[in-house]
């Protein structure tokens, strides 16, 4: 077995789909013009960008000019949150978010609080990482201008009741921004059904390259462009568009959304076998996140006090399994996860987090291999700790 031949870290990133590469390749060397240029080569690039925008708009059930292409999910979250807060600061200075958001949201909120004097309410989550619509309703104030919540959590896979929260926010003027980075490849993205005003997506989570994202902005949403410069993207996000990657993200999103019903069913079956196999073989293991309202390929655990996440990950790597302890952005820090802490997981237990996130190329043989190897690695580490 080659080291890390079995990839079980799809929440961190995914391989680029060959069909996506094929779609984007002509825009590197053949149709490489700047989409803002007037001559033919530029107009070919512009046409590709607008076809991609139209395809994304169809999937999101919005109009094309509500789709902004960005450089990543982090940028989409930043533009949305800072853009709304600064545009609406004269109407109110109260923002709402949750403690389990990605740092792209939490650190943007923190900066708005510390540097700009905004007031932030951080909602509670339950032991399974769910935000209740009632808590959102309770936190709303007349001066609330923005509610930013994630669709699905990257560390524990829990899916939030976004449509319910969206419905209640229709009665309130606050802008509803949703980080859908982990949901993009797996869950419905109809912005009308979800009742969202802004939504962030990232291509590399659904088989497009790293470094391209989408921000949906409902027309009429007060939004200050904080990436200033040229008039690209309807003057909502300056910077020459990355045409090949825009073609890629649109193609990848289309493939992910059109194939997701069949693929999700397969992922759920693999995930459930992985979860039950690990829980049966490791008495100290506990599933983290919601048992059913979770992303289809997402399995996350705490493996037991005294086990260190990084040691487990290295042990699994030697066995050929690429896994994670939670967020790829914070791995190697050996600190308690802010997500598990918010869910009430005790500190020592939270240090033993293990996340295995599956994709459609994983096979049942790979799942059975992981069900055998994870307990072996855990036992080895427990035996070592007992010496
Ligand atoms: N939001 C969530 C929930 C994520 O999981 C991630 C990445 O892991 C991001 C935002 C950031 O996306 P990107 O890596 O495209 O900057």
Short mmCIF file of C-alpha atoms and ligand atoms in Angstrom, two decimals:
data_model
loop_
_atom_site.label_atom_id
_atom_site.label_comp_id
_atom_site.label_asym_id
_atom_site.label_seq_id
_atom_site.Cartn_x
_atom_site.Cartn_y
_atom_site.Cartn_z
CA UNK A 1 0.00 0.00 0.00
CA UNK A 2 1.42 3.40 -1.01
CA UNK A 3 1.36 6.06 1.73
CA UNK A 4 -1.92 7.97 1.56
CA UNK A 5 -3.23 5.97 -1.39
CA UNK A 6 -6.69 6.11 0.16
CA UNK A 7 -7.95 9.67 0.23
CA UNK A 8 -10.49 10.33 2.97
CA UNK A 9 -10.15 14.08 3.35
CA UNK A 10 -12.64 15.46 0.82
CA UNK A 11 -13.75 18.23 3.19
CA UNK A 12 -10.21 19.63 2.96
CA UNK A 13 -10.11 19.53 -0.83
CA UNK A 14 -10.89 17.32 -3.81
CA UNK A 15 -9.13 16.18 -6.99
CA UNK A 16 -10.04 18.14 -10.09
CA UNK A 17 -12.51 16.22 -12.28
CA UNK A 18 -11.07 15.35 -15.72
CA UNK A 19 -14.19 16.77 -17.39
CA UNK A 20 -13.52 20.05 -15.58
CA UNK A 21 -9.91 20.14 -16.76
CA UNK A 22 -11.05 19.48 -20.31
CA UNK A 23 -13.54 22.36 -20.14
CA UNK A 24 -11.04 24.89 -18.79
CA UNK A 25 -7.92 24.01 -20.83
CA UNK A 26 -8.73 26.06 -23.99
CA UNK A 27 -8.86 29.22 -21.87
CA UNK A 28 -5.17 28.97 -20.93
CA UNK A 29 -3.59 28.91 -24.36
CA UNK A 30 -6.22 29.38 -27.05
CA UNK A 31 -8.80 31.82 -25.68
CA UNK A 32 -6.50 33.56 -23.21
CA UNK A 33 -7.72 37.13 -23.80
CA UNK A 34 -8.64 39.53 -21.04
CA UNK A 35 -12.44 39.45 -20.78
CA UNK A 36 -12.48 43.25 -20.51
CA UNK A 37 -10.73 43.66 -23.91
CA UNK A 38 -12.80 44.68 -26.89
CA UNK A 39 -11.14 42.58 -29.60
CA UNK A 40 -12.21 39.06 -30.53
CA UNK A 41 -9.85 37.17 -28.20
CA UNK A 42 -11.10 39.19 -25.23
CA UNK A 43 -14.71 38.77 -26.24
CA UNK A 44 -14.29 34.98 -26.44
CA UNK A 45 -13.04 35.06 -22.85
CA UNK A 46 -15.92 37.31 -21.83
CA UNK A 47 -18.41 35.04 -23.52
CA UNK A 48 -17.03 32.03 -21.60
CA UNK A 49 -17.25 33.98 -18.33
CA UNK A 50 -20.85 34.97 -19.00
CA UNK A 51 -21.87 31.45 -20.04
CA UNK A 52 -20.34 30.21 -16.77
CA UNK A 53 -22.22 32.90 -14.82
CA UNK A 54 -25.46 31.91 -16.50
CA UNK A 55 -24.91 28.24 -15.67
CA UNK A 56 -24.24 29.05 -12.01
CA UNK A 57 -27.29 31.34 -11.89
CA UNK A 58 -29.51 28.53 -13.22
CA UNK A 59 -28.27 26.22 -10.44
CA UNK A 60 -28.73 28.87 -7.73
CA UNK A 61 -32.12 29.94 -9.19
CA UNK A 62 -31.07 33.57 -9.50
CA UNK A 63 -30.22 35.99 -12.30
CA UNK A 64 -26.66 36.06 -13.71
CA UNK A 65 -25.73 39.50 -12.40
CA UNK A 66 -26.28 38.21 -8.84
CA UNK A 67 -23.32 35.83 -9.30
CA UNK A 68 -19.84 37.20 -8.51
CA UNK A 69 -16.72 35.14 -9.19
CA UNK A 70 -14.02 35.39 -6.51
CA UNK A 71 -10.69 33.75 -5.70
CA UNK A 72 -11.92 31.37 -2.97
CA UNK A 73 -14.49 30.68 -0.27
CA UNK A 74 -12.59 32.81 2.21
CA UNK A 75 -12.77 35.81 -0.12
CA UNK A 76 -16.49 35.28 -0.71
CA UNK A 77 -17.16 35.25 3.05
CA UNK A 78 -14.96 38.31 3.58
CA UNK A 79 -16.54 40.33 0.77
CA UNK A 80 -20.04 39.48 1.95
CA UNK A 81 -19.65 40.16 5.64
CA UNK A 82 -17.46 43.25 5.44
CA UNK A 83 -19.40 44.51 2.43
CA UNK A 84 -22.77 44.37 4.19
CA UNK A 85 -21.53 45.59 7.57
CA UNK A 86 -19.89 48.67 6.06
CA UNK A 87 -22.77 49.39 3.68
CA UNK A 88 -25.43 49.15 6.40
CA UNK A 89 -23.59 50.59 9.43
CA UNK A 90 -25.82 53.64 9.56
CA UNK A 91 -28.93 51.44 9.88
CA UNK A 92 -27.51 49.40 12.76
CA UNK A 93 -24.31 47.87 14.10
CA UNK A 94 -25.44 44.49 15.38
CA UNK A 95 -24.29 41.27 13.69
CA UNK A 96 -25.20 37.65 14.47
CA UNK A 97 -23.17 34.53 13.83
CA UNK A 98 -22.44 31.14 15.40
CA UNK A 99 -19.40 29.81 17.27
CA UNK A 100 -18.84 26.93 14.80
CA UNK A 101 -18.25 29.05 11.70
CA UNK A 102 -15.07 28.82 9.66
CA UNK A 103 -12.36 31.33 10.57
CA UNK A 104 -13.11 33.13 7.29
CA UNK A 105 -16.35 34.24 8.97
CA UNK A 106 -15.31 34.38 12.63
CA UNK A 107 -12.14 36.39 12.07
CA UNK A 108 -13.91 38.82 9.74
CA UNK A 109 -16.59 39.34 12.40
CA UNK A 110 -13.91 39.73 15.08
CA UNK A 111 -12.15 42.39 13.05
CA UNK A 112 -15.43 44.27 12.55
CA UNK A 113 -15.93 44.16 16.31
CA UNK A 114 -12.41 45.13 17.35
CA UNK A 115 -11.53 47.65 14.65
CA UNK A 116 -14.91 49.09 13.70
CA UNK A 117 -16.95 48.79 16.89
CA UNK A 118 -19.69 46.46 15.62
CA UNK A 119 -21.52 44.39 18.23
CA UNK A 120 -21.59 40.63 17.65
CA UNK A 121 -23.98 38.07 19.10
CA UNK A 122 -22.66 34.51 18.94
CA UNK A 123 -25.53 32.05 19.04
CA UNK A 124 -25.36 28.85 21.06
CA UNK A 125 -25.24 25.45 19.32
CA UNK A 126 -26.46 22.17 20.75
CA UNK A 127 -24.30 19.09 21.47
CA UNK A 128 -24.67 17.97 17.84
CA UNK A 129 -23.63 21.32 16.45
CA UNK A 130 -27.10 22.53 15.41
CA UNK A 131 -28.26 26.13 15.52
CA UNK A 132 -31.94 26.52 16.38
CA UNK A 133 -34.13 28.96 14.43
CA UNK A 134 -35.68 29.98 17.79
CA UNK A 135 -32.27 31.14 19.03
CA UNK A 136 -31.84 33.20 15.86
CA UNK A 137 -35.28 34.77 16.41
CA UNK A 138 -34.40 35.53 20.04
CA UNK A 139 -31.10 37.20 19.09
CA UNK A 140 -32.60 39.50 16.42
CA UNK A 141 -32.83 43.18 17.35
CA UNK A 142 -34.10 46.22 15.46
CA UNK A 143 -30.46 47.20 14.80
CA UNK A 144 -29.39 43.74 13.50
CA UNK A 145 -28.11 44.23 9.96
CA UNK A 146 -26.49 40.87 9.21
CA UNK A 147 -26.90 37.21 10.15
CA UNK A 148 -24.06 34.97 8.90
CA UNK A 149 -24.40 31.19 9.38
CA UNK A 150 -22.93 28.15 7.69
CA UNK A 151 -24.97 25.63 5.70
CA UNK A 152 -22.87 22.63 6.77
CA UNK A 153 -19.98 22.40 9.19
CA UNK A 154 -16.52 21.43 7.96
CA UNK A 155 -15.38 19.68 11.15
CA UNK A 156 -18.43 17.68 12.18
CA UNK A 157 -20.57 17.69 9.03
CA UNK A 158 -23.74 18.96 10.73
CA UNK A 159 -26.26 20.53 8.34
CA UNK A 160 -28.08 23.64 9.58
CA UNK A 161 -31.80 24.36 9.07
CA UNK A 162 -30.99 27.18 6.65
CA UNK A 163 -34.40 27.24 4.89
CA UNK A 164 -36.20 27.57 8.25
CA UNK A 165 -33.88 30.35 9.37
CA UNK A 166 -34.22 32.00 5.95
CA UNK A 167 -38.01 31.91 6.28
CA UNK A 168 -37.98 33.63 9.65
CA UNK A 169 -35.47 36.23 8.44
CA UNK A 170 -37.89 37.22 5.67
CA UNK A 171 -39.79 39.03 8.43
CA UNK A 172 -36.68 41.00 9.44
CA UNK A 173 -34.60 43.47 7.39
CA UNK A 174 -31.25 41.84 8.34
CA UNK A 175 -29.22 40.46 5.43
CA UNK A 176 -28.84 36.66 5.57
CA UNK A 177 -25.38 35.48 4.48
CA UNK A 178 -24.65 31.76 4.26
CA UNK A 179 -21.26 30.06 4.05
CA UNK A 180 -22.16 27.12 1.80
CA UNK A 181 -18.56 26.11 1.13
CA UNK A 182 -18.97 22.56 2.49
CA UNK A 183 -22.50 22.17 1.15
CA UNK A 184 -21.85 23.17 -2.48
CA UNK A 185 -21.24 19.69 -3.85
CA UNK A 186 -23.92 17.87 -1.87
CA UNK A 187 -26.95 19.96 -0.90
CA UNK A 188 -29.62 21.95 -2.81
CA UNK A 189 -28.51 25.51 -3.54
CA UNK A 190 -31.76 27.19 -4.64
CA UNK A 191 -31.42 30.62 -3.02
CA UNK A 192 -35.18 31.26 -3.17
CA UNK A 193 -36.05 28.01 -1.40
CA UNK A 194 -33.31 28.69 1.15
CA UNK A 195 -34.30 32.33 1.64
CA UNK A 196 -30.71 33.58 1.61
CA UNK A 197 -29.44 36.98 0.48
CA UNK A 198 -25.78 36.06 0.07
CA UNK A 199 -24.04 32.73 -0.30
CA UNK A 200 -20.36 31.72 -0.48
CA UNK A 201 -19.06 28.72 -2.45
CA UNK A 202 -15.56 27.37 -3.10
CA UNK A 203 -14.62 25.35 -6.19
CA UNK A 204 -11.99 23.06 -4.72
CA UNK A 205 -14.56 21.41 -2.43
CA UNK A 206 -16.41 20.03 -5.47
CA UNK A 207 -13.71 19.02 -7.99
CA UNK A 208 -12.77 22.41 -9.45
CA UNK A 209 -9.23 23.76 -8.85
CA UNK A 210 -8.18 25.54 -5.67
CA UNK A 211 -8.36 29.32 -5.87
CA UNK A 212 -11.79 30.05 -7.29
CA UNK A 213 -15.02 30.87 -5.51
CA UNK A 214 -18.51 32.25 -5.97
CA UNK A 215 -20.44 34.87 -4.05
CA UNK A 216 -24.16 35.15 -4.64
CA UNK A 217 -25.53 38.62 -3.84
CA UNK A 218 -29.32 39.09 -4.07
CA UNK A 219 -30.12 42.22 -6.08
CA UNK A 220 -30.92 45.16 -3.86
CA UNK A 221 -28.71 43.88 -1.00
CA UNK A 222 -26.73 46.82 0.38
CA UNK A 223 -23.15 45.84 -0.34
CA UNK A 224 -19.94 47.87 -0.33
CA UNK A 225 -17.30 46.48 -2.65
CA UNK A 226 -14.17 46.08 -0.52
CA UNK A 227 -12.06 44.81 -3.44
CA UNK A 228 -11.77 48.09 -5.32
CA UNK A 229 -10.21 48.71 -8.71
CA UNK A 230 -11.55 47.86 -12.16
CA UNK A 231 -15.21 47.53 -13.08
CA UNK A 232 -15.16 43.73 -13.34
CA UNK A 233 -17.99 41.62 -11.93
CA UNK A 234 -20.49 44.47 -12.19
CA UNK A 235 -18.14 46.66 -10.12
CA UNK A 236 -18.75 44.33 -7.16
CA UNK A 237 -15.33 42.65 -7.14
CA UNK A 238 -12.43 44.27 -8.96
CA UNK A 239 -9.65 42.26 -10.59
CA UNK A 240 -9.15 40.58 -13.96
CA UNK A 241 -11.26 37.44 -13.98
CA UNK A 242 -9.54 34.04 -13.87
CA UNK A 243 -11.37 32.79 -16.95
CA UNK A 244 -10.16 29.15 -16.99
CA UNK A 245 -11.04 28.73 -13.32
CA UNK A 246 -14.42 30.42 -13.76
CA UNK A 247 -15.20 27.98 -16.58
CA UNK A 248 -13.99 25.20 -14.26
CA UNK A 249 -16.08 26.14 -11.22
CA UNK A 250 -19.24 26.45 -13.31
CA UNK A 251 -18.63 23.06 -14.93
CA UNK A 252 -17.78 21.43 -11.58
CA UNK A 253 -20.85 22.88 -9.88
CA UNK A 254 -23.06 21.71 -12.71
CA UNK A 255 -21.62 18.18 -12.53
CA UNK A 256 -21.83 18.06 -8.74
CA UNK A 257 -25.41 19.27 -8.62
CA UNK A 258 -26.69 17.14 -11.51
CA UNK A 259 -25.05 13.97 -10.16
CA UNK A 260 -25.56 14.53 -6.45
CA UNK A 261 -28.75 12.51 -5.90
CA UNK A 262 -27.15 9.26 -7.05
CA UNK A 263 -23.74 10.02 -5.53
CA UNK A 264 -25.15 11.10 -2.17
CA UNK A 265 -26.98 7.78 -1.77
CA UNK A 266 -23.74 5.91 -2.41
CA UNK A 267 -21.81 8.19 -0.02
CA UNK A 268 -24.34 7.78 2.77
CA UNK A 269 -24.06 3.98 2.52
CA UNK A 270 -20.25 4.11 2.68
CA UNK A 271 -20.26 6.70 5.47
CA UNK A 272 -22.71 4.75 7.61
CA UNK A 273 -20.63 1.57 7.25
CA UNK A 274 -17.50 3.51 8.20
CA UNK A 275 -19.17 5.06 11.24
CA UNK A 276 -20.73 1.85 12.53
CA UNK A 277 -17.52 -0.12 11.90
CA UNK A 278 -15.34 2.33 13.82
CA UNK A 279 -17.80 2.77 16.69
CA UNK A 280 -18.10 -1.01 17.05
CA UNK A 281 -14.34 -1.59 17.05
CA UNK A 282 -13.19 1.32 19.23
CA UNK A 283 -15.04 1.42 22.56
CA UNK A 284 -13.75 4.91 23.41
CA UNK A 285 -14.87 6.42 20.06
CA UNK A 286 -17.81 8.81 19.86
CA UNK A 287 -19.47 10.25 16.76
CA UNK A 288 -19.35 14.05 16.67
CA UNK A 289 -21.98 16.10 14.90
CA UNK A 290 -25.55 15.15 14.06
CA UNK A 291 -26.26 11.44 13.45
CA UNK A 292 -28.48 12.01 10.39
CA UNK A 293 -28.46 15.75 9.53
CA UNK A 294 -24.89 15.50 8.33
CA UNK A 295 -23.07 15.75 5.00
CA UNK A 296 -23.37 12.49 3.05
CA UNK A 297 -19.67 11.56 3.05
CA UNK A 298 -18.75 13.02 6.42
CA UNK A 299 -17.66 10.86 9.39
CA UNK A 300 -16.18 12.58 12.43
CA UNK A 301 -15.30 11.26 15.85
CA UNK A 302 -13.49 11.83 19.04
CA UNK A 303 -11.47 8.68 19.58
CA UNK A 304 -10.91 8.89 23.33
CA UNK A 305 -9.10 10.92 25.95
CA UNK A 306 -5.34 10.65 25.83
CA UNK A 307 -5.17 10.00 22.08
CA UNK A 308 -3.52 12.77 20.13
CA UNK A 309 -5.01 13.67 16.79
CA UNK A 310 -1.70 14.28 15.04
CA UNK A 311 -0.29 10.92 16.18
CA UNK A 312 -3.40 9.17 14.79
CA UNK A 313 -3.10 11.03 11.50
CA UNK A 314 0.56 10.06 11.12
CA UNK A 315 -0.28 6.45 12.03
CA UNK A 316 -3.03 6.40 9.41
CA UNK A 317 -0.76 8.01 6.83
CA UNK A 318 1.71 5.14 7.32
CA UNK A 319 -1.19 2.76 6.66
CA UNK A 320 -1.99 4.64 3.46
CA UNK A 321 -5.01 6.63 4.66
CA UNK A 322 -5.16 10.43 4.28
CA UNK A 323 -7.40 11.78 7.06
CA UNK A 324 -7.75 14.91 9.15
CA UNK A 325 -8.54 15.96 12.68
CA UNK A 326 -10.99 18.68 11.66
CA UNK A 327 -10.17 21.79 9.75
CA UNK A 328 -7.23 21.58 7.33
CA UNK A 329 -6.51 25.27 8.04
CA UNK A 330 -5.88 24.67 11.73
CA UNK A 331 -4.20 21.24 11.70
CA UNK A 332 -0.82 20.91 13.32
CA UNK A 333 -1.73 23.37 16.06
CA UNK A 334 -2.73 20.72 18.61
CA UNK A 335 -5.28 23.05 20.22
CA UNK A 336 -8.89 22.27 21.05
CA UNK A 337 -11.19 22.81 18.10
CA UNK A 338 -13.44 25.85 18.54
CA UNK A 339 -16.26 23.81 16.99
CA UNK A 340 -16.01 20.91 19.45
CA UNK A 341 -15.58 23.33 22.36
CA UNK A 342 -18.80 25.15 21.37
CA UNK A 343 -20.59 21.79 21.24
CA UNK A 344 -19.54 21.11 24.83
CA UNK A 345 -16.96 18.39 24.10
CA UNK A 346 -14.50 18.25 27.03
CA UNK A 347 -11.03 19.63 26.26
CA UNK A 348 -9.05 16.38 26.58
CA UNK A 349 -11.55 14.48 24.46
CA UNK A 350 -11.58 17.17 21.78
CA UNK A 351 -7.83 16.71 21.24
CA UNK A 352 -8.56 13.20 19.88
CA UNK A 353 -10.71 14.38 16.94
CA UNK A 354 -10.61 12.32 13.74
CA UNK A 355 -12.38 13.29 10.50
CA UNK A 356 -12.78 10.94 7.55
CA UNK A 357 -14.58 12.57 4.63
CA UNK A 358 -15.45 10.46 1.62
CA UNK A 359 -15.84 11.16 -2.06
CA UNK A 360 -17.33 9.23 -4.95
CA UNK A 361 -14.03 7.57 -5.82
CA UNK A 362 -13.88 5.79 -2.44
CA UNK A 363 -14.85 2.11 -2.64
CA UNK A 364 -16.37 -0.28 -0.12
CA UNK A 365 -13.01 -2.11 -0.03
CA UNK A 366 -11.37 1.13 1.11
CA UNK A 367 -14.02 1.59 3.79
CA UNK A 368 -13.42 -1.96 5.08
CA UNK A 369 -9.68 -1.28 5.06
CA UNK A 370 -10.21 1.88 7.15
CA UNK A 371 -12.58 0.04 9.52
CA UNK A 372 -9.71 -2.40 10.14
CA UNK A 373 -6.82 0.08 10.24
CA UNK A 374 -8.29 2.90 12.36
CA UNK A 375 -8.79 0.60 15.40
CA UNK A 376 -5.31 -0.88 14.91
CA UNK A 377 -3.71 2.57 14.93
CA UNK A 378 -5.74 3.59 17.98
CA UNK A 379 -4.81 0.40 19.84
CA UNK A 380 -1.13 0.89 19.05
CA UNK A 381 -1.22 4.44 20.41
CA UNK A 382 -3.20 3.40 23.50
CA UNK A 383 -0.71 0.60 24.20
CA UNK A 384 2.17 3.03 23.76
CA UNK A 385 0.52 5.55 26.13
CA UNK A 386 0.02 2.83 28.76
CA UNK A 387 3.74 1.90 28.84
N1 LIG B 1 -15.84 28.02 4.86
C1 LIG B 1 -15.82 26.71 5.16
C2 LIG B 1 -16.97 26.10 5.89
C3 LIG B 1 -14.73 25.91 4.80
O1 LIG B 1 -14.71 24.62 5.11
C4 LIG B 1 -13.65 26.52 4.10
C5 LIG B 1 -12.46 25.73 3.73
O2 LIG B 1 -12.19 24.68 4.26
C6 LIG B 1 -13.73 27.89 3.79
C7 LIG B 1 -14.83 28.61 4.19
C8 LIG B 1 -12.65 28.57 3.04
O3 LIG B 1 -12.67 28.21 1.68
P1 LIG B 1 -11.36 28.39 0.79
O4 LIG B 1 -10.44 27.26 1.12
O5 LIG B 1 -11.85 28.31 -0.62
O6 LIG B 1 -10.79 29.72 1.10
#
